[in-house]
Amino acid sequence: MSILQVENLQKSFGATKVLDGISFTMEQGEVLSMIGSSGSGKTTLLRCLNFLERPDSGRILMGDEVLFDASDARTLRESEIRKKRLHFGLVFQNFNLFPQYTALQNVMLAKEHLAKERPDYKANKHRIHQEIEEQARDLLVQMGLKDRMQNHPHQLSGGQCQRVAIARALNLQPDILCFDEPTSALDPELTGEVLRVIRELADKNTTMIIVTHEMSFARDVASKVIFMDDGRICEMGTPQEVFENPQQARTKQFLSNYTSGR
Ligand SMILES: Nc1ncnc2c1ncn2[C@@H]1O[C@H](COP(=O)(O)OP(=O)(O)O)[C@@H](O)[C@H]1O
Ligand SMILES: [Mg+2]
């Protein structure tokens, strides 16, 4: 069974149709690269998966659980949405770290909030906190930030901030980790360190959706590529199919902007 099934998502903002019938599936351990021009709907699609936007129609299934069904008229409670959102981790272009907290605190925060809802929290507060801290430390070490845990975001480079943000997303153990142009806000010399940790995650079979303009990375890391154009999936296939033998004129045109040295 597919881990993720997206069925015919539609989303308009006013009169503008931003997603126009998006359907695709993902398997466990698959890495999906999503490419396409600015304004083609990539961010909106990730936001719909993460319950930051509500599609006008369509369904989202995680395994056999229906996460979202636009035809279901019932209004979801905030607590239900929070729970559904945990299936996905989201890493933003601009990191979105809390400036007043250290790297370690940024990674721990969401998990500490969740822990407070546990029935055994009061009795085991100290132990639970220690466990959360230990996991956060492990993740920061994994991200190559062993010596940076007590630094605040303003004391870190963009590449380091983004690696903190990746650790934070991983800490909630999402089924699918989503990246929205994770290197677009970085100086070129810091791009490599972030792409490297994403590649390591791919090598560990982390299921990921990566929106990126780094074409060679998109091609190398992915098992599946989607080219978005004007709210639709214009082309979908293996990296070889999409990059080496694109079938659609729009895909060829889009890719030629990159091969001609952009
Ligand atoms: N909250 C919003 N309100 C109105 N229009 C929006 C909103 N979010 C996105 N859009 C529009 O939707 C289209 C797709 O945007 P987006 O999903 O950000 O594309 P991409 O990430 O591929 O650049 C754009 O035309 C954008 O202006
Ligand atoms: Mg975007």
PDB file of C-alpha atoms and ligand atoms in Angstrom:
ATOM      1  CA  MET A   1       0.000   0.000   0.000  1.00  0.00           C
ATOM      2  CA  SER A   2       1.231   3.495  -0.843  1.00  0.00           C
ATOM      3  CA  ILE A   3       2.233   5.573   2.153  1.00  0.00           C
ATOM      4  CA  LEU A   4       0.713   8.684   0.571  1.00  0.00           C
ATOM      5  CA  GLN A   5      -2.102   8.990  -1.870  1.00  0.00           C
ATOM      6  CA  VAL A   6      -3.119  12.405  -3.160  1.00  0.00           C
ATOM      7  CA  GLU A   7      -6.348  12.422  -5.145  1.00  0.00           C
ATOM      8  CA  ASN A   8      -7.448  15.236  -7.416  1.00  0.00           C
ATOM      9  CA  LEU A   9      -6.588  18.206  -5.185  1.00  0.00           C
ATOM     10  CA  GLN A  10      -8.024  21.503  -6.309  1.00  0.00           C
ATOM     11  CA  LYS A  11      -7.374  24.855  -4.707  1.00  0.00           C
ATOM     12  CA  SER A  12      -8.300  28.369  -5.758  1.00  0.00           C
ATOM     13  CA  PHE A  13      -7.462  31.697  -4.219  1.00  0.00           C
ATOM     14  CA  GLY A  14     -10.342  33.926  -5.290  1.00  0.00           C
ATOM     15  CA  ALA A  15     -10.686  33.496  -9.037  1.00  0.00           C
ATOM     16  CA  THR A  16      -7.173  32.041  -9.423  1.00  0.00           C
ATOM     17  CA  LYS A  17      -6.943  28.275  -9.680  1.00  0.00           C
ATOM     18  CA  VAL A  18      -3.623  27.411  -8.046  1.00  0.00           C
ATOM     19  CA  LEU A  19      -3.963  23.603  -7.876  1.00  0.00           C
ATOM     20  CA  ASP A  20      -5.919  22.027 -10.696  1.00  0.00           C
ATOM     21  CA  GLY A  21      -6.374  18.310 -10.119  1.00  0.00           C
ATOM     22  CA  ILE A  22      -3.193  17.085  -8.436  1.00  0.00           C
ATOM     23  CA  SER A  23      -2.953  13.294  -8.050  1.00  0.00           C
ATOM     24  CA  PHE A  24       0.072  11.192  -7.171  1.00  0.00           C
ATOM     25  CA  THR A  25       1.206   8.455  -4.806  1.00  0.00           C
ATOM     26  CA  MET A  26       4.352   7.851  -2.794  1.00  0.00           C
ATOM     27  CA  GLU A  27       5.864   4.666  -1.457  1.00  0.00           C
ATOM     28  CA  GLN A  28       7.734   4.217   1.810  1.00  0.00           C
ATOM     29  CA  GLY A  29      11.343   5.391   1.434  1.00  0.00           C
ATOM     30  CA  GLU A  30      10.666   7.206  -1.815  1.00  0.00           C
ATOM     31  CA  VAL A  31      12.192  10.608  -2.524  1.00  0.00           C
ATOM     32  CA  LEU A  32      10.055  12.855  -4.690  1.00  0.00           C
ATOM     33  CA  SER A  33      11.638  15.911  -6.282  1.00  0.00           C
ATOM     34  CA  MET A  34       9.186  18.595  -7.275  1.00  0.00           C
ATOM     35  CA  ILE A  35      10.320  21.136  -9.819  1.00  0.00           C
ATOM     36  CA  GLY A  36       8.585  23.926 -11.714  1.00  0.00           C
ATOM     37  CA  SER A  37       8.495  27.658 -12.311  1.00  0.00           C
ATOM     38  CA  SER A  38       7.710  30.128  -9.583  1.00  0.00           C
ATOM     39  CA  GLY A  39       3.944  30.392  -9.154  1.00  0.00           C
ATOM     40  CA  SER A  40       3.216  26.878 -10.447  1.00  0.00           C
ATOM     41  CA  GLY A  41       1.680  25.806  -7.102  1.00  0.00           C
ATOM     42  CA  LYS A  42       4.484  23.859  -5.411  1.00  0.00           C
ATOM     43  CA  THR A  43       4.325  25.664  -2.068  1.00  0.00           C
ATOM     44  CA  THR A  44       0.529  25.571  -2.037  1.00  0.00           C
ATOM     45  CA  LEU A  45       0.642  21.807  -2.557  1.00  0.00           C
ATOM     46  CA  LEU A  46       3.043  21.342   0.378  1.00  0.00           C
ATOM     47  CA  ARG A  47       0.885  23.650   2.504  1.00  0.00           C
ATOM     48  CA  CYS A  48      -2.204  21.571   1.670  1.00  0.00           C
ATOM     49  CA  LEU A  49      -0.417  18.370   2.729  1.00  0.00           C
ATOM     50  CA  ASN A  50       0.571  20.056   5.993  1.00  0.00           C
ATOM     51  CA  PHE A  51      -2.917  21.393   6.742  1.00  0.00           C
ATOM     52  CA  LEU A  52      -1.780  24.982   6.399  1.00  0.00           C
ATOM     53  CA  GLU A  53      -4.224  25.369   3.498  1.00  0.00           C
ATOM     54  CA  ARG A  54      -7.528  23.601   2.940  1.00  0.00           C
ATOM     55  CA  PRO A  55      -8.041  22.203  -0.589  1.00  0.00           C
ATOM     56  CA  ASP A  56     -11.408  22.976  -2.202  1.00  0.00           C
ATOM     57  CA  SER A  57     -11.757  19.390  -3.363  1.00  0.00           C
ATOM     58  CA  GLY A  58      -9.885  16.105  -3.344  1.00  0.00           C
ATOM     59  CA  ARG A  59      -8.566  13.642  -0.779  1.00  0.00           C
ATOM     60  CA  ILE A  60      -5.291  12.958   1.024  1.00  0.00           C
ATOM     61  CA  LEU A  61      -4.692   9.445   2.384  1.00  0.00           C
ATOM     62  CA  MET A  62      -1.841   8.288   4.590  1.00  0.00           C
ATOM     63  CA  GLY A  63      -1.708   4.502   4.293  1.00  0.00           C
ATOM     64  CA  ASP A  64      -5.350   3.518   4.733  1.00  0.00           C
ATOM     65  CA  GLU A  65      -6.206   6.541   6.869  1.00  0.00           C
ATOM     66  CA  VAL A  66      -8.133   9.342   5.174  1.00  0.00           C
ATOM     67  CA  LEU A  67      -6.333  12.465   6.418  1.00  0.00           C
ATOM     68  CA  PHE A  68      -8.380  14.882   4.400  1.00  0.00           C
ATOM     69  CA  ASP A  69     -11.552  14.625   2.357  1.00  0.00           C
ATOM     70  CA  ALA A  70     -12.978  17.866   0.993  1.00  0.00           C
ATOM     71  CA  SER A  71     -16.383  16.246   0.566  1.00  0.00           C
ATOM     72  CA  ASP A  72     -16.551  15.627   4.317  1.00  0.00           C
ATOM     73  CA  ALA A  73     -18.500  18.625   5.567  1.00  0.00           C
ATOM     74  CA  ARG A  74     -17.558  18.150   9.223  1.00  0.00           C
ATOM     75  CA  THR A  75     -15.323  20.904  10.573  1.00  0.00           C
ATOM     76  CA  LEU A  76     -12.106  19.466  11.966  1.00  0.00           C
ATOM     77  CA  ARG A  77     -11.180  20.376  15.510  1.00  0.00           C
ATOM     78  CA  GLU A  78      -7.853  22.132  16.014  1.00  0.00           C
ATOM     79  CA  SER A  79      -6.588  19.153  18.032  1.00  0.00           C
ATOM     80  CA  GLU A  80      -7.438  16.785  15.144  1.00  0.00           C
ATOM     81  CA  ILE A  81      -5.598  19.005  12.678  1.00  0.00           C
ATOM     82  CA  ARG A  82      -2.539  19.111  14.931  1.00  0.00           C
ATOM     83  CA  LYS A  83      -2.530  15.320  15.038  1.00  0.00           C
ATOM     84  CA  LYS A  84      -2.917  14.939  11.271  1.00  0.00           C
ATOM     85  CA  ARG A  85      -0.195  17.489  10.683  1.00  0.00           C
ATOM     86  CA  LEU A  86       2.278  15.277  12.585  1.00  0.00           C
ATOM     87  CA  HIS A  87       2.382  12.904   9.609  1.00  0.00           C
ATOM     88  CA  PHE A  88       4.376  15.562   7.770  1.00  0.00           C
ATOM     89  CA  GLY A  89       7.453  17.542   8.684  1.00  0.00           C
ATOM     90  CA  LEU A  90       8.001  20.809   6.874  1.00  0.00           C
ATOM     91  CA  VAL A  91      11.299  22.587   6.329  1.00  0.00           C
ATOM     92  CA  PHE A  92      10.860  26.113   5.019  1.00  0.00           C
ATOM     93  CA  GLN A  93      13.042  28.235   2.789  1.00  0.00           C
ATOM     94  CA  ASN A  94      13.647  30.765   5.576  1.00  0.00           C
ATOM     95  CA  PHE A  95      14.160  28.231   8.409  1.00  0.00           C
ATOM     96  CA  ASN A  96      11.446  29.801  10.641  1.00  0.00           C
ATOM     97  CA  LEU A  97      13.459  29.189  13.802  1.00  0.00           C
ATOM     98  CA  PHE A  98      12.493  30.970  17.011  1.00  0.00           C
ATOM     99  CA  PRO A  99      15.161  33.684  17.460  1.00  0.00           C
ATOM    100  CA  GLN A 100      14.814  33.770  21.245  1.00  0.00           C
ATOM    101  CA  TYR A 101      15.667  30.075  21.665  1.00  0.00           C
ATOM    102  CA  THR A 102      18.901  28.129  21.257  1.00  0.00           C
ATOM    103  CA  ALA A 103      19.353  25.519  18.546  1.00  0.00           C
ATOM    104  CA  LEU A 104      18.671  22.796  21.109  1.00  0.00           C
ATOM    105  CA  GLN A 105      15.531  24.514  22.411  1.00  0.00           C
ATOM    106  CA  ASN A 106      14.260  25.034  18.872  1.00  0.00           C
ATOM    107  CA  VAL A 107      14.538  21.305  18.206  1.00  0.00           C
ATOM    108  CA  MET A 108      12.931  20.342  21.538  1.00  0.00           C
ATOM    109  CA  LEU A 109      10.067  22.817  21.667  1.00  0.00           C
ATOM    110  CA  ALA A 110       7.284  21.101  19.705  1.00  0.00           C
ATOM    111  CA  LYS A 111       7.946  17.768  21.376  1.00  0.00           C
ATOM    112  CA  GLU A 112       7.789  19.367  24.811  1.00  0.00           C
ATOM    113  CA  HIS A 113       4.405  20.867  23.985  1.00  0.00           C
ATOM    114  CA  LEU A 114       3.155  17.474  22.815  1.00  0.00           C
ATOM    115  CA  ALA A 115       4.514  15.747  25.915  1.00  0.00           C
ATOM    116  CA  LYS A 116       2.352  17.952  28.123  1.00  0.00           C
ATOM    117  CA  GLU A 117      -0.698  16.231  26.638  1.00  0.00           C
ATOM    118  CA  ARG A 118       0.540  12.819  27.805  1.00  0.00           C
ATOM    119  CA  PRO A 119      -1.419  11.399  30.744  1.00  0.00           C
ATOM    120  CA  ASP A 120       1.822  10.408  32.504  1.00  0.00           C
ATOM    121  CA  TYR A 121       3.454  13.818  32.048  1.00  0.00           C
ATOM    122  CA  LYS A 122       3.065  15.229  35.544  1.00  0.00           C
ATOM    123  CA  ALA A 123       4.436  12.152  37.262  1.00  0.00           C
ATOM    124  CA  ASN A 124       7.414  11.771  34.911  1.00  0.00           C
ATOM    125  CA  LYS A 125       8.130  15.344  33.920  1.00  0.00           C
ATOM    126  CA  HIS A 126      11.854  15.207  34.607  1.00  0.00           C
ATOM    127  CA  ARG A 127      12.484  11.917  32.816  1.00  0.00           C
ATOM    128  CA  ILE A 128      10.368  12.894  29.809  1.00  0.00           C
ATOM    129  CA  HIS A 129      12.226  16.184  29.492  1.00  0.00           C
ATOM    130  CA  GLN A 130      15.563  14.369  29.623  1.00  0.00           C
ATOM    131  CA  GLU A 131      14.490  11.926  26.941  1.00  0.00           C
ATOM    132  CA  ILE A 132      13.393  14.754  24.681  1.00  0.00           C
ATOM    133  CA  GLU A 133      16.669  16.570  25.228  1.00  0.00           C
ATOM    134  CA  GLU A 134      18.683  13.446  24.497  1.00  0.00           C
ATOM    135  CA  GLN A 135      16.862  12.829  21.214  1.00  0.00           C
ATOM    136  CA  ALA A 136      17.306  16.475  20.202  1.00  0.00           C
ATOM    137  CA  ARG A 137      21.032  16.300  20.952  1.00  0.00           C
ATOM    138  CA  ASP A 138      21.382  13.119  18.886  1.00  0.00           C
ATOM    139  CA  LEU A 139      19.686  14.779  15.932  1.00  0.00           C
ATOM    140  CA  LEU A 140      21.843  17.886  16.149  1.00  0.00           C
ATOM    141  CA  VAL A 141      24.952  15.689  16.234  1.00  0.00           C
ATOM    142  CA  GLN A 142      23.620  13.872  13.167  1.00  0.00           C
ATOM    143  CA  MET A 143      23.237  17.265  11.458  1.00  0.00           C
ATOM    144  CA  GLY A 144      26.883  18.081  12.255  1.00  0.00           C
ATOM    145  CA  LEU A 145      25.978  20.681  14.901  1.00  0.00           C
ATOM    146  CA  LYS A 146      27.503  19.136  18.003  1.00  0.00           C
ATOM    147  CA  ASP A 147      29.255  22.372  18.963  1.00  0.00           C
ATOM    148  CA  ARG A 148      26.345  24.649  18.086  1.00  0.00           C
ATOM    149  CA  MET A 149      23.552  23.406  20.327  1.00  0.00           C
ATOM    150  CA  GLN A 150      23.640  26.339  22.714  1.00  0.00           C
ATOM    151  CA  ASN A 151      23.851  28.985  19.988  1.00  0.00           C
ATOM    152  CA  HIS A 152      20.916  31.181  19.045  1.00  0.00           C
ATOM    153  CA  PRO A 153      19.905  31.474  15.370  1.00  0.00           C
ATOM    154  CA  HIS A 154      21.610  34.877  14.985  1.00  0.00           C
ATOM    155  CA  GLN A 155      24.898  33.207  15.970  1.00  0.00           C
ATOM    156  CA  LEU A 156      24.545  30.594  13.221  1.00  0.00           C
ATOM    157  CA  SER A 157      25.082  30.696   9.465  1.00  0.00           C
ATOM    158  CA  GLY A 158      22.133  30.141   7.154  1.00  0.00           C
ATOM    159  CA  GLY A 159      23.316  26.616   6.440  1.00  0.00           C
ATOM    160  CA  GLN A 160      23.537  25.852  10.161  1.00  0.00           C
ATOM    161  CA  CYS A 161      20.078  27.355  10.765  1.00  0.00           C
ATOM    162  CA  GLN A 162      18.644  25.177   8.043  1.00  0.00           C
ATOM    163  CA  ARG A 163      20.233  22.081   9.577  1.00  0.00           C
ATOM    164  CA  VAL A 164      18.668  23.013  12.941  1.00  0.00           C
ATOM    165  CA  ALA A 165      15.334  23.318  11.144  1.00  0.00           C
ATOM    166  CA  ILE A 166      15.813  19.848   9.611  1.00  0.00           C
ATOM    167  CA  ALA A 167      16.619  18.398  13.058  1.00  0.00           C
ATOM    168  CA  ARG A 168      13.495  20.075  14.423  1.00  0.00           C
ATOM    169  CA  ALA A 169      11.317  18.558  11.702  1.00  0.00           C
ATOM    170  CA  LEU A 170      12.878  15.102  12.177  1.00  0.00           C
ATOM    171  CA  ASN A 171      12.378  15.231  15.919  1.00  0.00           C
ATOM    172  CA  LEU A 172       8.633  14.723  15.502  1.00  0.00           C
ATOM    173  CA  GLN A 173       9.309  11.571  13.443  1.00  0.00           C
ATOM    174  CA  PRO A 174       7.087  12.490  10.510  1.00  0.00           C
ATOM    175  CA  ASP A 175       6.087   9.846   7.963  1.00  0.00           C
ATOM    176  CA  ILE A 176       7.072  12.253   5.199  1.00  0.00           C
ATOM    177  CA  LEU A 177       9.564  15.086   5.424  1.00  0.00           C
ATOM    178  CA  CYS A 178       8.806  17.999   3.098  1.00  0.00           C
ATOM    179  CA  PHE A 179      11.300  20.634   1.980  1.00  0.00           C
ATOM    180  CA  ASP A 180      10.239  23.881   0.332  1.00  0.00           C
ATOM    181  CA  GLU A 181      13.286  25.217  -1.508  1.00  0.00           C
ATOM    182  CA  PRO A 182      15.580  24.431   1.435  1.00  0.00           C
ATOM    183  CA  THR A 183      18.626  26.116  -0.106  1.00  0.00           C
ATOM    184  CA  SER A 184      17.058  29.095  -1.876  1.00  0.00           C
ATOM    185  CA  ALA A 185      17.806  31.537   0.938  1.00  0.00           C
ATOM    186  CA  LEU A 186      21.419  30.382   1.296  1.00  0.00           C
ATOM    187  CA  ASP A 187      24.649  31.766  -0.093  1.00  0.00           C
ATOM    188  CA  PRO A 188      25.907  29.354  -2.781  1.00  0.00           C
ATOM    189  CA  GLU A 189      28.820  28.154  -0.619  1.00  0.00           C
ATOM    190  CA  LEU A 190      26.367  27.030   2.108  1.00  0.00           C
ATOM    191  CA  THR A 191      24.092  25.100  -0.211  1.00  0.00           C
ATOM    192  CA  GLY A 192      26.282  21.998  -0.257  1.00  0.00           C
ATOM    193  CA  GLU A 193      26.185  21.343   3.497  1.00  0.00           C
ATOM    194  CA  VAL A 194      22.377  21.337   3.484  1.00  0.00           C
ATOM    195  CA  LEU A 195      22.083  19.189   0.364  1.00  0.00           C
ATOM    196  CA  ARG A 196      24.541  16.768   1.952  1.00  0.00           C
ATOM    197  CA  VAL A 197      22.349  16.160   5.025  1.00  0.00           C
ATOM    198  CA  ILE A 198      19.271  15.744   2.814  1.00  0.00           C
ATOM    199  CA  ARG A 199      21.177  13.180   0.773  1.00  0.00           C
ATOM    200  CA  GLU A 200      22.180  11.332   3.960  1.00  0.00           C
ATOM    201  CA  LEU A 201      18.512  11.200   4.922  1.00  0.00           C
ATOM    202  CA  ALA A 202      17.685   9.802   1.475  1.00  0.00           C
ATOM    203  CA  ASP A 203      20.380   7.151   1.934  1.00  0.00           C
ATOM    204  CA  LYS A 204      18.612   6.156   5.180  1.00  0.00           C
ATOM    205  CA  ASN A 205      15.363   5.709   3.222  1.00  0.00           C
ATOM    206  CA  THR A 206      13.650   8.756   4.694  1.00  0.00           C
ATOM    207  CA  THR A 207      10.468   9.418   2.733  1.00  0.00           C
ATOM    208  CA  MET A 208      10.755  12.960   1.407  1.00  0.00           C
ATOM    209  CA  ILE A 209       9.193  15.520  -0.896  1.00  0.00           C
ATOM    210  CA  ILE A 210      11.751  18.075  -2.002  1.00  0.00           C
ATOM    211  CA  VAL A 211      10.762  21.241  -3.840  1.00  0.00           C
ATOM    212  CA  THR A 212      13.947  22.636  -5.313  1.00  0.00           C
ATOM    213  CA  HIS A 213      15.526  24.625  -8.115  1.00  0.00           C
ATOM    214  CA  GLU A 214      18.770  22.667  -7.711  1.00  0.00           C
ATOM    215  CA  MET A 215      18.225  20.575 -10.812  1.00  0.00           C
ATOM    216  CA  SER A 216      21.230  18.284 -10.554  1.00  0.00           C
ATOM    217  CA  PHE A 217      20.373  17.570  -6.918  1.00  0.00           C
ATOM    218  CA  ALA A 218      16.695  16.992  -7.762  1.00  0.00           C
ATOM    219  CA  ARG A 219      17.778  14.497 -10.364  1.00  0.00           C
ATOM    220  CA  ASP A 220      20.391  12.677  -8.289  1.00  0.00           C
ATOM    221  CA  VAL A 221      18.465  12.319  -5.040  1.00  0.00           C
ATOM    222  CA  ALA A 222      15.005  11.449  -6.346  1.00  0.00           C
ATOM    223  CA  SER A 223      13.289   8.191  -7.189  1.00  0.00           C
ATOM    224  CA  LYS A 224      10.410  10.167  -8.721  1.00  0.00           C
ATOM    225  CA  VAL A 225      10.202  13.636 -10.252  1.00  0.00           C
ATOM    226  CA  ILE A 226       7.149  15.816 -10.706  1.00  0.00           C
ATOM    227  CA  PHE A 227       7.249  18.846 -12.967  1.00  0.00           C
ATOM    228  CA  MET A 228       4.527  21.294 -11.962  1.00  0.00           C
ATOM    229  CA  ASP A 229       3.167  23.804 -14.426  1.00  0.00           C
ATOM    230  CA  ASP A 230       0.299  26.185 -13.807  1.00  0.00           C
ATOM    231  CA  GLY A 231      -1.257  24.169 -10.982  1.00  0.00           C
ATOM    232  CA  ARG A 232      -1.019  20.840 -12.782  1.00  0.00           C
ATOM    233  CA  ILE A 233       1.378  17.936 -12.844  1.00  0.00           C
ATOM    234  CA  CYS A 234       2.711  18.468 -16.340  1.00  0.00           C
ATOM    235  CA  GLU A 235       5.095  15.513 -16.227  1.00  0.00           C
ATOM    236  CA  MET A 236       5.890  12.776 -13.715  1.00  0.00           C
ATOM    237  CA  GLY A 237       8.379   9.930 -13.900  1.00  0.00           C
ATOM    238  CA  THR A 238      11.799   8.666 -12.922  1.00  0.00           C
ATOM    239  CA  PRO A 239      14.640  11.226 -12.982  1.00  0.00           C
ATOM    240  CA  GLN A 240      15.868   9.605 -16.200  1.00  0.00           C
ATOM    241  CA  GLU A 241      12.458   9.952 -17.845  1.00  0.00           C
ATOM    242  CA  VAL A 242      11.820  13.542 -16.826  1.00  0.00           C
ATOM    243  CA  PHE A 243      15.323  14.946 -17.208  1.00  0.00           C
ATOM    244  CA  GLU A 244      16.666  12.924 -20.109  1.00  0.00           C
ATOM    245  CA  ASN A 245      13.575  12.211 -22.124  1.00  0.00           C
ATOM    246  CA  PRO A 246      10.841  14.723 -21.264  1.00  0.00           C
ATOM    247  CA  GLN A 247       7.654  14.205 -23.242  1.00  0.00           C
ATOM    248  CA  GLN A 248       6.023  17.591 -22.776  1.00  0.00           C
ATOM    249  CA  ALA A 249       7.104  20.751 -24.570  1.00  0.00           C
ATOM    250  CA  ARG A 250       6.737  22.750 -21.324  1.00  0.00           C
ATOM    251  CA  THR A 251       9.112  20.417 -19.494  1.00  0.00           C
ATOM    252  CA  LYS A 252      11.701  20.696 -22.252  1.00  0.00           C
ATOM    253  CA  GLN A 253      11.402  24.476 -22.220  1.00  0.00           C
ATOM    254  CA  PHE A 254      11.687  24.660 -18.418  1.00  0.00           C
ATOM    255  CA  LEU A 255      14.720  22.374 -18.280  1.00  0.00           C
ATOM    256  CA  SER A 256      16.473  24.234 -21.099  1.00  0.00           C
ATOM    257  CA  ASN A 257      16.584  27.311 -18.813  1.00  0.00           C
ATOM    258  CA  TYR A 258      18.806  25.313 -16.488  1.00  0.00           C
ATOM    259  CA  THR A 259      21.047  23.519 -18.951  1.00  0.00           C
ATOM    260  CA  SER A 260      21.804  26.829 -20.646  1.00  0.00           C
ATOM    261  CA  GLY A 261      23.795  27.777 -17.578  1.00  0.00           C
ATOM    262  CA  ARG A 262      21.367  29.270 -15.053  1.00  0.00           C
TER     263      ARG A 262
HETATM  264  N1  LIG B   1      -2.582  32.923   0.235  1.00  0.00           N
HETATM  265  C1  LIG B   1      -2.641  33.208  -1.069  1.00  0.00           C
HETATM  266  N2  LIG B   1      -3.571  34.085  -1.530  1.00  0.00           N
HETATM  267  C2  LIG B   1      -3.665  34.366  -2.840  1.00  0.00           C
HETATM  268  N3  LIG B   1      -2.879  33.825  -3.782  1.00  0.00           N
HETATM  269  C3  LIG B   1      -1.945  32.960  -3.396  1.00  0.00           C
HETATM  270  C4  LIG B   1      -1.772  32.608  -2.018  1.00  0.00           C
HETATM  271  N4  LIG B   1      -0.759  31.712  -1.939  1.00  0.00           N
HETATM  272  C5  LIG B   1      -0.325  31.529  -3.191  1.00  0.00           C
HETATM  273  N5  LIG B   1      -1.014  32.270  -4.066  1.00  0.00           N
HETATM  274  C6  LIG B   1      -0.851  32.277  -5.533  1.00  0.00           C
HETATM  275  O1  LIG B   1      -0.877  30.934  -5.961  1.00  0.00           O
HETATM  276  C7  LIG B   1       0.013  30.713  -7.024  1.00  0.00           C
HETATM  277  C8  LIG B   1       0.953  29.569  -6.690  1.00  0.00           C
HETATM  278  O2  LIG B   1       1.794  29.966  -5.645  1.00  0.00           O
HETATM  279  P1  LIG B   1       2.824  28.986  -4.948  1.00  0.00           P
HETATM  280  O3  LIG B   1       2.106  27.787  -4.490  1.00  0.00           O
HETATM  281  O4  LIG B   1       3.529  29.789  -3.922  1.00  0.00           O
HETATM  282  O5  LIG B   1       3.781  28.612  -6.163  1.00  0.00           O
HETATM  283  P2  LIG B   1       5.300  28.126  -6.156  1.00  0.00           P
HETATM  284  O6  LIG B   1       5.645  27.658  -4.785  1.00  0.00           O
HETATM  285  O7  LIG B   1       5.357  27.059  -7.192  1.00  0.00           O
HETATM  286  O8  LIG B   1       6.109  29.327  -6.564  1.00  0.00           O
HETATM  287  C9  LIG B   1       0.722  32.042  -7.268  1.00  0.00           C
HETATM  288  O9  LIG B   1       0.066  32.689  -8.329  1.00  0.00           O
HETATM  289  C10 LIG B   1       0.509  32.777  -5.975  1.00  0.00           C
HETATM  290  O10 LIG B   1       0.493  34.161  -6.187  1.00  0.00           O
HETATM  291 MG    MG B   2       7.156  28.250  -3.501  1.00  0.00          MG
END
